[in-house]
Amino acid sequence: MTIHIGINNLRRHAESTNAAVREAVDRVLGSGWYILGRENDALEEEFASFCGANHCVGVANGTDAIELGLRALSVERGSRVVTVANAGYYTLTALSAIGAVPVFADVDETSRLMSIDHLGEIIAQGGIDAVVITHLFGLLHDMDAILRITEPAGVPVFEDCAQAHGASRTGRRAGSFGAAASFSFYPTKNLGALGDAGAVVTQSDDTARKVRQLRQYGWKSKYEVESPHARNSRLDEIQAAILRSKLPSLNDWNTRRREIATRYSTEIHHPRVSCPPVYGEEYVAHLYVIACDDRQSLRAHLSAMGIGTDVHYPIPDYRQLPLVGSFADFALPVTEKLAHRILTLPCYPELQDEEISHIIDSINRW
Ligand SMILES: *Cc1c(COP(=O)(O)O)cnc(C)c1O
């Protein structure tokens, strides 16, 4: 039998969740109510409680969640927002829609998360309106260290948790630290819908109220508009019900993902491949990303062994077409270096032990 291990396998995920998802969909079909109803309300309550936050507001996708969440924190045209450049242009899409100006910080070579030192330098220079922290690949950043820098300067921190559902440090989960946080429930995320879906999470009553207005025409109450710059970004009842049916399994899935990542980090021994450290609960292994000095050759070798890989992400944001020229003399050495070296291995709960062994052996024999 020829081996084929995809970078993801949503078909297996669908099989393992089939019964619960069908029940959820049936419930919505029978209810006669399809957008922002009881399922959404229940998901908002359950997911807020999962995150350890006071509020969750369901929206249409994770990018809207960043945009509407930042708008609720008073980020507007011309605002200067610190972000990293290695996270797939999602935050940049939101900033562009707002007309806010990105200020890029470099990343740490091991964690691949925003460099605390560089953030400190940028904040010290002043003129910053907000910071977006992306818990990339499922690794919750050291939020205490971040907040020690931003709080004295009065700069709000927004957490992009699209890859970090359930990651925790000292008992606190991703999304509970910042002024507000965004989640995506895109099908491949650690908690995924069967279509687009997202949420904003916050401890603040006022921020939650603003996002509720921004997701629905700026309505304060039905047909009475209060907020400018609003839109239609609502969550479907079917997606909310599906997410509710999966939420009770999320911790187990995250544990399995972490187990796979730990096997990779302890069993891959190749002089030219560097693996992330073995992490604890702060890592939910959304993506397992190694670094290698000859990525092309390793990718081709793994492909010949029937193993799918991907690169997250090959082009730093400031090199993407819409920004070319705007940051010409900008140098982020670690971001640049990693973009050429990183490679993502398959890492999802439905991966089987023999498949993981095959991937490890294939790398070790490269
Ligand atoms: C997936 C993702 C998003 C965007 O979410 P969508 O639901 O696709 O809009 C934002 N940030 C990060 C880090 C992501 O991985």
Short mmCIF file of C-alpha atoms and ligand atoms in Angstrom, two decimals:
data_model
loop_
_atom_site.label_atom_id
_atom_site.label_comp_id
_atom_site.label_asym_id
_atom_site.label_seq_id
_atom_site.Cartn_x
_atom_site.Cartn_y
_atom_site.Cartn_z
CA MET A 1 0.00 0.00 0.00
CA THR A 2 1.37 3.42 -0.84
CA ILE A 3 1.57 5.82 2.07
CA HIS A 4 0.01 9.22 1.87
CA ILE A 5 0.00 11.41 4.95
CA GLY A 6 -1.54 14.81 4.28
CA ILE A 7 -0.61 17.99 6.10
CA ASN A 8 -4.21 17.78 7.34
CA ASN A 9 -6.97 15.20 7.19
CA LEU A 10 -10.39 16.73 7.73
CA ARG A 11 -12.09 13.59 6.46
CA ARG A 12 -10.84 11.64 9.48
CA HIS A 13 -11.88 14.49 11.73
CA ALA A 14 -15.36 14.43 10.17
CA GLU A 15 -15.62 10.68 10.82
CA SER A 16 -14.67 11.02 14.47
CA THR A 17 -17.14 13.87 15.05
CA ASN A 18 -19.91 12.64 12.76
CA ALA A 19 -22.59 11.73 15.31
CA ALA A 20 -22.26 14.86 17.44
CA VAL A 21 -22.18 17.16 14.41
CA ARG A 22 -25.27 15.57 12.84
CA GLU A 23 -27.20 15.99 16.05
CA ALA A 24 -26.17 19.66 16.22
CA VAL A 25 -27.17 20.34 12.63
CA ASP A 26 -30.53 18.59 13.10
CA ARG A 27 -31.24 20.74 16.13
CA VAL A 28 -30.73 23.91 14.08
CA LEU A 29 -32.74 22.62 11.11
CA GLY A 30 -35.64 21.98 13.40
CA SER A 31 -35.41 25.31 15.18
CA GLY A 32 -36.38 27.56 12.26
CA TRP A 33 -33.74 30.15 13.36
CA TYR A 34 -30.46 30.37 11.46
CA ILE A 35 -28.35 33.40 12.44
CA LEU A 36 -27.45 34.77 15.91
CA GLY A 37 -29.88 32.75 17.96
CA ARG A 38 -29.85 30.35 20.88
CA GLU A 39 -26.91 28.29 19.61
CA ASN A 40 -24.80 31.42 19.22
CA ASP A 41 -25.78 32.64 22.69
CA ALA A 42 -24.91 29.27 24.21
CA LEU A 43 -21.59 29.05 22.33
CA GLU A 44 -20.68 32.57 23.49
CA GLU A 45 -21.30 31.56 27.09
CA GLU A 46 -19.53 28.20 26.83
CA PHE A 47 -16.50 29.51 24.94
CA ALA A 48 -16.09 32.56 27.23
CA SER A 49 -16.10 30.19 30.18
CA PHE A 50 -13.62 27.85 28.42
CA CYS A 51 -11.24 30.81 27.92
CA GLY A 52 -11.74 32.21 31.40
CA ALA A 53 -13.12 35.46 29.96
CA ASN A 54 -16.25 37.42 30.83
CA HIS A 55 -17.49 37.76 27.27
CA CYS A 56 -17.38 36.05 23.88
CA VAL A 57 -18.98 37.60 20.78
CA GLY A 58 -19.49 35.35 17.75
CA VAL A 59 -18.53 36.83 14.38
CA ALA A 60 -18.18 35.59 10.81
CA ASN A 61 -14.45 34.70 10.79
CA GLY A 62 -11.13 35.24 12.52
CA THR A 63 -10.02 38.19 10.41
CA ASP A 64 -13.23 40.09 11.16
CA ALA A 65 -12.63 39.24 14.82
CA ILE A 66 -9.24 41.00 14.66
CA GLU A 67 -10.67 44.00 12.83
CA LEU A 68 -13.79 44.48 14.94
CA GLY A 69 -11.89 43.75 18.16
CA LEU A 70 -9.26 46.37 17.33
CA ARG A 71 -11.94 48.91 16.36
CA ALA A 72 -13.62 48.31 19.71
CA LEU A 73 -10.27 49.22 21.34
CA SER A 74 -10.42 52.54 19.43
CA VAL A 75 -7.85 51.58 16.79
CA GLU A 76 -8.70 53.77 13.79
CA ARG A 77 -7.31 55.23 10.58
CA GLY A 78 -3.72 56.34 11.25
CA SER A 79 -3.36 54.40 14.53
CA ARG A 80 0.06 52.77 14.92
CA VAL A 81 -0.16 49.08 15.81
CA VAL A 82 2.80 46.82 16.65
CA THR A 83 2.63 43.36 15.06
CA VAL A 84 4.90 40.60 13.78
CA ALA A 85 5.50 39.95 10.07
CA ASN A 86 5.62 36.13 10.16
CA ALA A 87 1.93 35.36 10.74
CA GLY A 88 0.34 35.09 7.32
CA TYR A 89 -0.93 38.66 6.70
CA TYR A 90 -4.10 38.13 8.78
CA THR A 91 -3.49 41.06 11.13
CA LEU A 92 -2.34 43.12 8.16
CA THR A 93 -5.64 42.43 6.39
CA ALA A 94 -7.47 43.80 9.43
CA LEU A 95 -5.16 46.80 9.79
CA SER A 96 -5.53 47.64 6.09
CA ALA A 97 -9.32 47.57 6.39
CA ILE A 98 -9.10 50.00 9.31
CA GLY A 99 -6.42 52.18 7.70
CA ALA A 100 -4.13 51.62 10.70
CA VAL A 101 -0.34 51.61 10.28
CA PRO A 102 1.65 48.45 11.08
CA VAL A 103 4.86 48.80 13.11
CA PHE A 104 6.74 45.53 12.67
CA ALA A 105 8.60 43.86 15.52
CA ASP A 106 11.03 41.00 14.93
CA VAL A 107 10.50 37.55 16.43
CA ASP A 108 12.49 35.28 18.73
CA GLU A 109 14.29 32.52 16.83
CA THR A 110 13.23 29.67 19.14
CA SER A 111 9.63 30.61 19.99
CA ARG A 112 8.97 32.39 16.66
CA LEU A 113 6.86 34.84 18.71
CA MET A 114 7.30 38.60 19.02
CA SER A 115 10.69 39.56 20.46
CA ILE A 116 10.12 41.03 23.91
CA ASP A 117 13.29 43.12 23.60
CA HIS A 118 12.26 44.58 20.27
CA LEU A 119 8.76 45.32 21.58
CA GLY A 120 10.36 47.11 24.55
CA GLU A 121 12.44 49.29 22.20
CA ILE A 122 9.43 50.17 20.05
CA ILE A 123 7.22 51.03 23.04
CA ALA A 124 10.05 53.16 24.54
CA GLN A 125 10.07 55.28 21.36
CA GLY A 126 6.39 56.15 21.95
CA GLY A 127 3.52 56.83 19.53
CA ILE A 128 2.03 53.33 19.68
CA ASP A 129 -1.76 52.86 19.95
CA ALA A 130 -2.01 49.07 20.31
CA VAL A 131 -0.03 45.80 20.14
CA VAL A 132 -1.25 42.60 18.49
CA ILE A 133 0.30 39.44 19.97
CA THR A 134 -0.12 36.39 17.71
CA HIS A 135 0.19 33.11 19.63
CA LEU A 136 1.67 31.56 16.49
CA PHE A 137 1.60 27.80 15.83
CA GLY A 138 -0.35 27.31 19.08
CA LEU A 139 2.25 28.71 21.50
CA LEU A 140 0.85 31.13 24.07
CA HIS A 141 3.26 34.04 24.42
CA ASP A 142 4.61 35.05 27.84
CA MET A 143 1.79 37.54 28.40
CA ASP A 144 3.07 38.64 31.82
CA ALA A 145 6.33 39.77 30.22
CA ILE A 146 4.41 41.54 27.42
CA LEU A 147 2.06 43.32 29.81
CA ARG A 148 4.98 44.45 32.00
CA ILE A 149 6.14 46.45 28.97
CA THR A 150 2.81 47.72 27.65
CA GLU A 151 0.87 48.48 30.84
CA PRO A 152 3.12 51.26 32.17
CA ALA A 153 2.89 52.87 28.70
CA GLY A 154 -0.92 52.55 28.69
CA VAL A 155 -0.92 50.59 25.40
CA PRO A 156 -3.69 47.98 24.98
CA VAL A 157 -2.71 44.46 23.94
CA PHE A 158 -4.84 42.40 21.56
CA GLU A 159 -4.30 38.62 21.40
CA ASP A 160 -4.72 36.77 18.08
CA CYS A 161 -5.59 33.28 19.34
CA ALA A 162 -6.58 31.77 15.97
CA GLN A 163 -3.97 29.03 16.46
CA ALA A 164 -4.05 28.77 20.25
CA HIS A 165 -7.50 27.66 21.49
CA GLY A 166 -6.97 26.30 24.99
CA ALA A 167 -3.24 27.06 25.40
CA SER A 168 -2.56 28.07 29.01
CA ARG A 169 0.09 29.42 31.36
CA THR A 170 -0.24 29.28 35.14
CA GLY A 171 -3.84 28.16 34.72
CA ARG A 172 -4.89 31.06 32.48
CA ARG A 173 -5.92 30.45 28.90
CA ALA A 174 -5.15 32.27 25.67
CA GLY A 175 -7.58 35.15 25.21
CA SER A 176 -7.94 35.95 28.91
CA PHE A 177 -4.88 38.21 29.26
CA GLY A 178 -5.26 41.07 26.78
CA ALA A 179 -7.75 43.93 26.43
CA ALA A 180 -9.46 41.72 23.83
CA ALA A 181 -8.68 38.64 21.75
CA SER A 182 -9.71 37.06 18.47
CA PHE A 183 -10.36 33.43 17.59
CA SER A 184 -10.87 31.78 14.21
CA PHE A 185 -12.87 28.58 13.84
CA TYR A 186 -11.73 27.93 10.26
CA PRO A 187 -12.08 24.17 9.64
CA THR A 188 -8.37 23.33 10.16
CA LYS A 189 -8.00 25.21 13.47
CA ASN A 190 -7.80 23.31 16.78
CA LEU A 191 -11.53 24.02 17.15
CA GLY A 192 -13.01 24.16 13.64
CA ALA A 193 -16.44 24.77 12.15
CA LEU A 194 -17.69 23.39 8.81
CA GLY A 195 -17.22 26.76 7.18
CA ASP A 196 -16.10 30.20 8.33
CA ALA A 197 -16.61 31.32 11.92
CA GLY A 198 -14.83 33.44 14.52
CA ALA A 199 -15.17 35.17 17.87
CA VAL A 200 -13.92 38.09 19.94
CA VAL A 201 -13.23 37.37 23.61
CA THR A 202 -12.80 40.05 26.27
CA GLN A 203 -13.04 40.72 29.99
CA SER A 204 -14.54 44.17 29.35
CA ASP A 205 -18.31 44.78 29.27
CA ASP A 206 -17.79 47.91 27.20
CA THR A 207 -15.55 46.23 24.58
CA ALA A 208 -18.02 43.34 24.24
CA ARG A 209 -20.91 45.79 23.77
CA LYS A 210 -18.97 47.63 21.04
CA VAL A 211 -18.14 44.41 19.16
CA ARG A 212 -21.83 43.37 19.34
CA GLN A 213 -22.70 46.63 17.62
CA LEU A 214 -19.88 46.42 15.08
CA ARG A 215 -20.91 42.90 13.95
CA GLN A 216 -24.43 44.01 13.09
CA TYR A 217 -24.72 47.33 11.20
CA GLY A 218 -23.70 49.37 14.28
CA TRP A 219 -27.08 48.72 15.87
CA LYS A 220 -27.52 49.82 19.48
CA SER A 221 -30.97 48.24 19.26
CA LYS A 222 -32.89 46.96 16.25
CA TYR A 223 -32.75 49.54 13.40
CA GLU A 224 -31.09 52.17 15.63
CA VAL A 225 -27.47 52.74 14.61
CA GLU A 226 -24.89 53.96 17.12
CA SER A 227 -21.44 52.71 15.97
CA PRO A 228 -19.80 53.94 12.77
CA HIS A 229 -17.56 51.57 10.73
CA ALA A 230 -19.78 48.58 11.47
CA ARG A 231 -20.72 45.77 9.09
CA ASN A 232 -22.56 42.50 8.87
CA SER A 233 -20.31 39.87 10.46
CA ARG A 234 -22.60 37.40 12.19
CA LEU A 235 -22.23 33.76 13.20
CA ASP A 236 -24.51 31.13 11.67
CA GLU A 237 -26.52 28.96 14.06
CA ILE A 238 -25.35 25.81 12.26
CA GLN A 239 -21.69 26.73 12.81
CA ALA A 240 -22.34 27.71 16.44
CA ALA A 241 -24.11 24.40 17.10
CA ILE A 242 -21.29 22.42 15.43
CA LEU A 243 -18.68 24.28 17.49
CA ARG A 244 -20.65 23.56 20.68
CA SER A 245 -20.72 19.87 19.78
CA LYS A 246 -16.91 19.84 19.42
CA LEU A 247 -15.89 22.07 22.32
CA PRO A 248 -16.07 19.27 24.95
CA SER A 249 -13.41 17.33 22.96
CA LEU A 250 -11.01 20.25 22.51
CA ASN A 251 -8.84 19.51 25.56
CA ASP A 252 -8.36 15.88 24.51
CA TRP A 253 -7.50 16.92 20.95
CA ASN A 254 -4.98 19.45 22.27
CA THR A 255 -3.42 16.79 24.50
CA ARG A 256 -3.06 14.46 21.51
CA ARG A 257 -1.54 17.24 19.38
CA ARG A 258 0.98 18.00 22.16
CA GLU A 259 1.81 14.28 22.42
CA ILE A 260 2.61 14.16 18.69
CA ALA A 261 4.74 17.33 18.92
CA THR A 262 6.62 15.86 21.89
CA ARG A 263 7.38 12.69 19.93
CA TYR A 264 8.76 14.78 17.05
CA SER A 265 10.87 16.93 19.36
CA THR A 266 12.34 13.98 21.23
CA GLU A 267 12.71 11.44 18.39
CA ILE A 268 13.87 13.53 15.43
CA HIS A 269 17.67 13.49 15.46
CA HIS A 270 19.15 14.97 12.32
CA PRO A 271 22.13 17.32 12.39
CA ARG A 272 20.57 19.68 9.85
CA VAL A 273 17.08 19.80 11.32
CA SER A 274 16.19 21.83 14.39
CA CYS A 275 13.00 21.10 16.30
CA PRO A 276 11.08 23.30 18.72
CA PRO A 277 11.63 22.51 22.41
CA VAL A 278 9.22 20.22 24.25
CA TYR A 279 6.59 22.60 25.61
CA GLY A 280 3.92 22.14 28.28
CA GLU A 281 0.34 23.37 28.44
CA GLU A 282 1.32 26.69 26.84
CA TYR A 283 1.55 24.90 23.47
CA VAL A 284 -1.46 23.32 21.75
CA ALA A 285 0.54 22.27 18.67
CA HIS A 286 -1.68 23.83 16.04
CA LEU A 287 1.29 23.59 13.71
CA TYR A 288 4.55 21.73 14.27
CA VAL A 289 7.28 23.72 12.56
CA ILE A 290 10.91 22.63 12.20
CA ALA A 291 13.77 24.63 10.72
CA CYS A 292 16.22 23.30 8.18
CA ASP A 293 19.00 24.78 6.05
CA ASP A 294 17.95 22.93 2.89
CA ARG A 295 14.17 23.00 3.05
CA GLN A 296 13.63 22.28 -0.64
CA SER A 297 15.57 19.06 -0.52
CA LEU A 298 13.95 17.87 2.73
CA ARG A 299 10.48 18.67 1.35
CA ALA A 300 11.18 16.71 -1.81
CA HIS A 301 12.50 13.76 0.22
CA LEU A 302 9.42 13.74 2.49
CA SER A 303 7.12 14.06 -0.50
CA ALA A 304 8.79 11.00 -2.04
CA MET A 305 8.10 9.19 1.25
CA GLY A 306 4.40 10.08 0.94
CA ILE A 307 4.47 12.86 3.53
CA GLY A 308 2.82 16.22 2.92
CA THR A 309 4.45 19.38 4.29
CA ASP A 310 3.78 23.10 4.05
CA VAL A 311 5.47 26.41 4.85
CA HIS A 312 3.86 28.75 7.40
CA TYR A 313 4.66 31.32 6.14
CA PRO A 314 7.01 31.79 3.19
CA ILE A 315 6.70 35.58 2.68
CA PRO A 316 7.08 38.11 5.53
CA ASP A 317 4.13 40.52 5.55
CA TYR A 318 6.22 43.56 4.61
CA ARG A 319 7.32 41.77 1.41
CA GLN A 320 3.72 41.14 0.27
CA LEU A 321 2.67 43.10 -2.78
CA PRO A 322 0.39 45.67 -1.10
CA LEU A 323 3.24 46.71 1.22
CA VAL A 324 6.16 46.56 -1.20
CA GLY A 325 7.93 49.90 -1.10
CA SER A 326 6.38 50.96 2.23
CA PHE A 327 8.98 49.15 4.35
CA ALA A 328 11.87 49.03 1.90
CA ASP A 329 14.58 49.72 4.43
CA PHE A 330 13.02 47.67 7.19
CA ALA A 331 15.18 44.87 8.52
CA LEU A 332 13.87 42.03 10.65
CA PRO A 333 16.79 39.58 10.53
CA VAL A 334 15.19 36.71 12.45
CA THR A 335 11.90 36.94 10.52
CA GLU A 336 13.90 36.90 7.27
CA LYS A 337 16.06 33.97 8.32
CA LEU A 338 13.13 31.84 9.50
CA ALA A 339 11.07 32.47 6.36
CA HIS A 340 13.73 30.60 4.36
CA ARG A 341 14.19 27.73 6.81
CA ILE A 342 10.84 26.75 8.35
CA LEU A 343 8.87 23.65 7.36
CA THR A 344 5.56 22.40 8.80
CA LEU A 345 5.05 18.67 9.50
CA PRO A 346 1.64 16.95 9.77
CA CYS A 347 0.31 17.37 13.34
CA TYR A 348 -3.36 16.72 14.07
CA PRO A 349 -5.21 14.52 16.57
CA GLU A 350 -6.25 11.90 14.01
CA LEU A 351 -2.66 11.16 12.96
CA GLN A 352 -1.83 7.53 13.81
CA ASP A 353 1.19 6.34 15.78
CA GLU A 354 2.63 4.39 12.81
CA GLU A 355 2.28 7.49 10.64
CA ILE A 356 4.16 9.59 13.19
CA SER A 357 6.91 6.93 13.32
CA HIS A 358 7.11 6.92 9.52
CA ILE A 359 7.52 10.71 9.48
CA ILE A 360 10.22 10.61 12.18
CA ASP A 361 12.13 7.77 10.45
CA SER A 362 11.90 9.51 7.09
CA ILE A 363 13.45 12.68 8.49
CA ASN A 364 16.16 10.82 10.40
CA ARG A 365 17.09 8.91 7.25
CA TRP A 366 17.27 12.07 5.06
C1 LIG B 1 -6.51 31.46 10.53
C2 LIG B 1 -5.90 32.68 11.15
C3 LIG B 1 -6.52 33.93 11.11
C4 LIG B 1 -7.70 34.22 10.25
O1 LIG B 1 -8.84 33.53 10.50
P1 LIG B 1 -9.98 33.40 9.36
O2 LIG B 1 -11.09 32.76 10.09
O3 LIG B 1 -9.40 32.57 8.27
O4 LIG B 1 -10.30 34.78 8.92
C5 LIG B 1 -5.95 34.97 11.81
N1 LIG B 1 -4.81 34.82 12.48
C6 LIG B 1 -4.14 33.64 12.51
C7 LIG B 1 -2.88 33.55 13.29
C8 LIG B 1 -4.67 32.54 11.84
O5 LIG B 1 -4.01 31.37 11.87
#
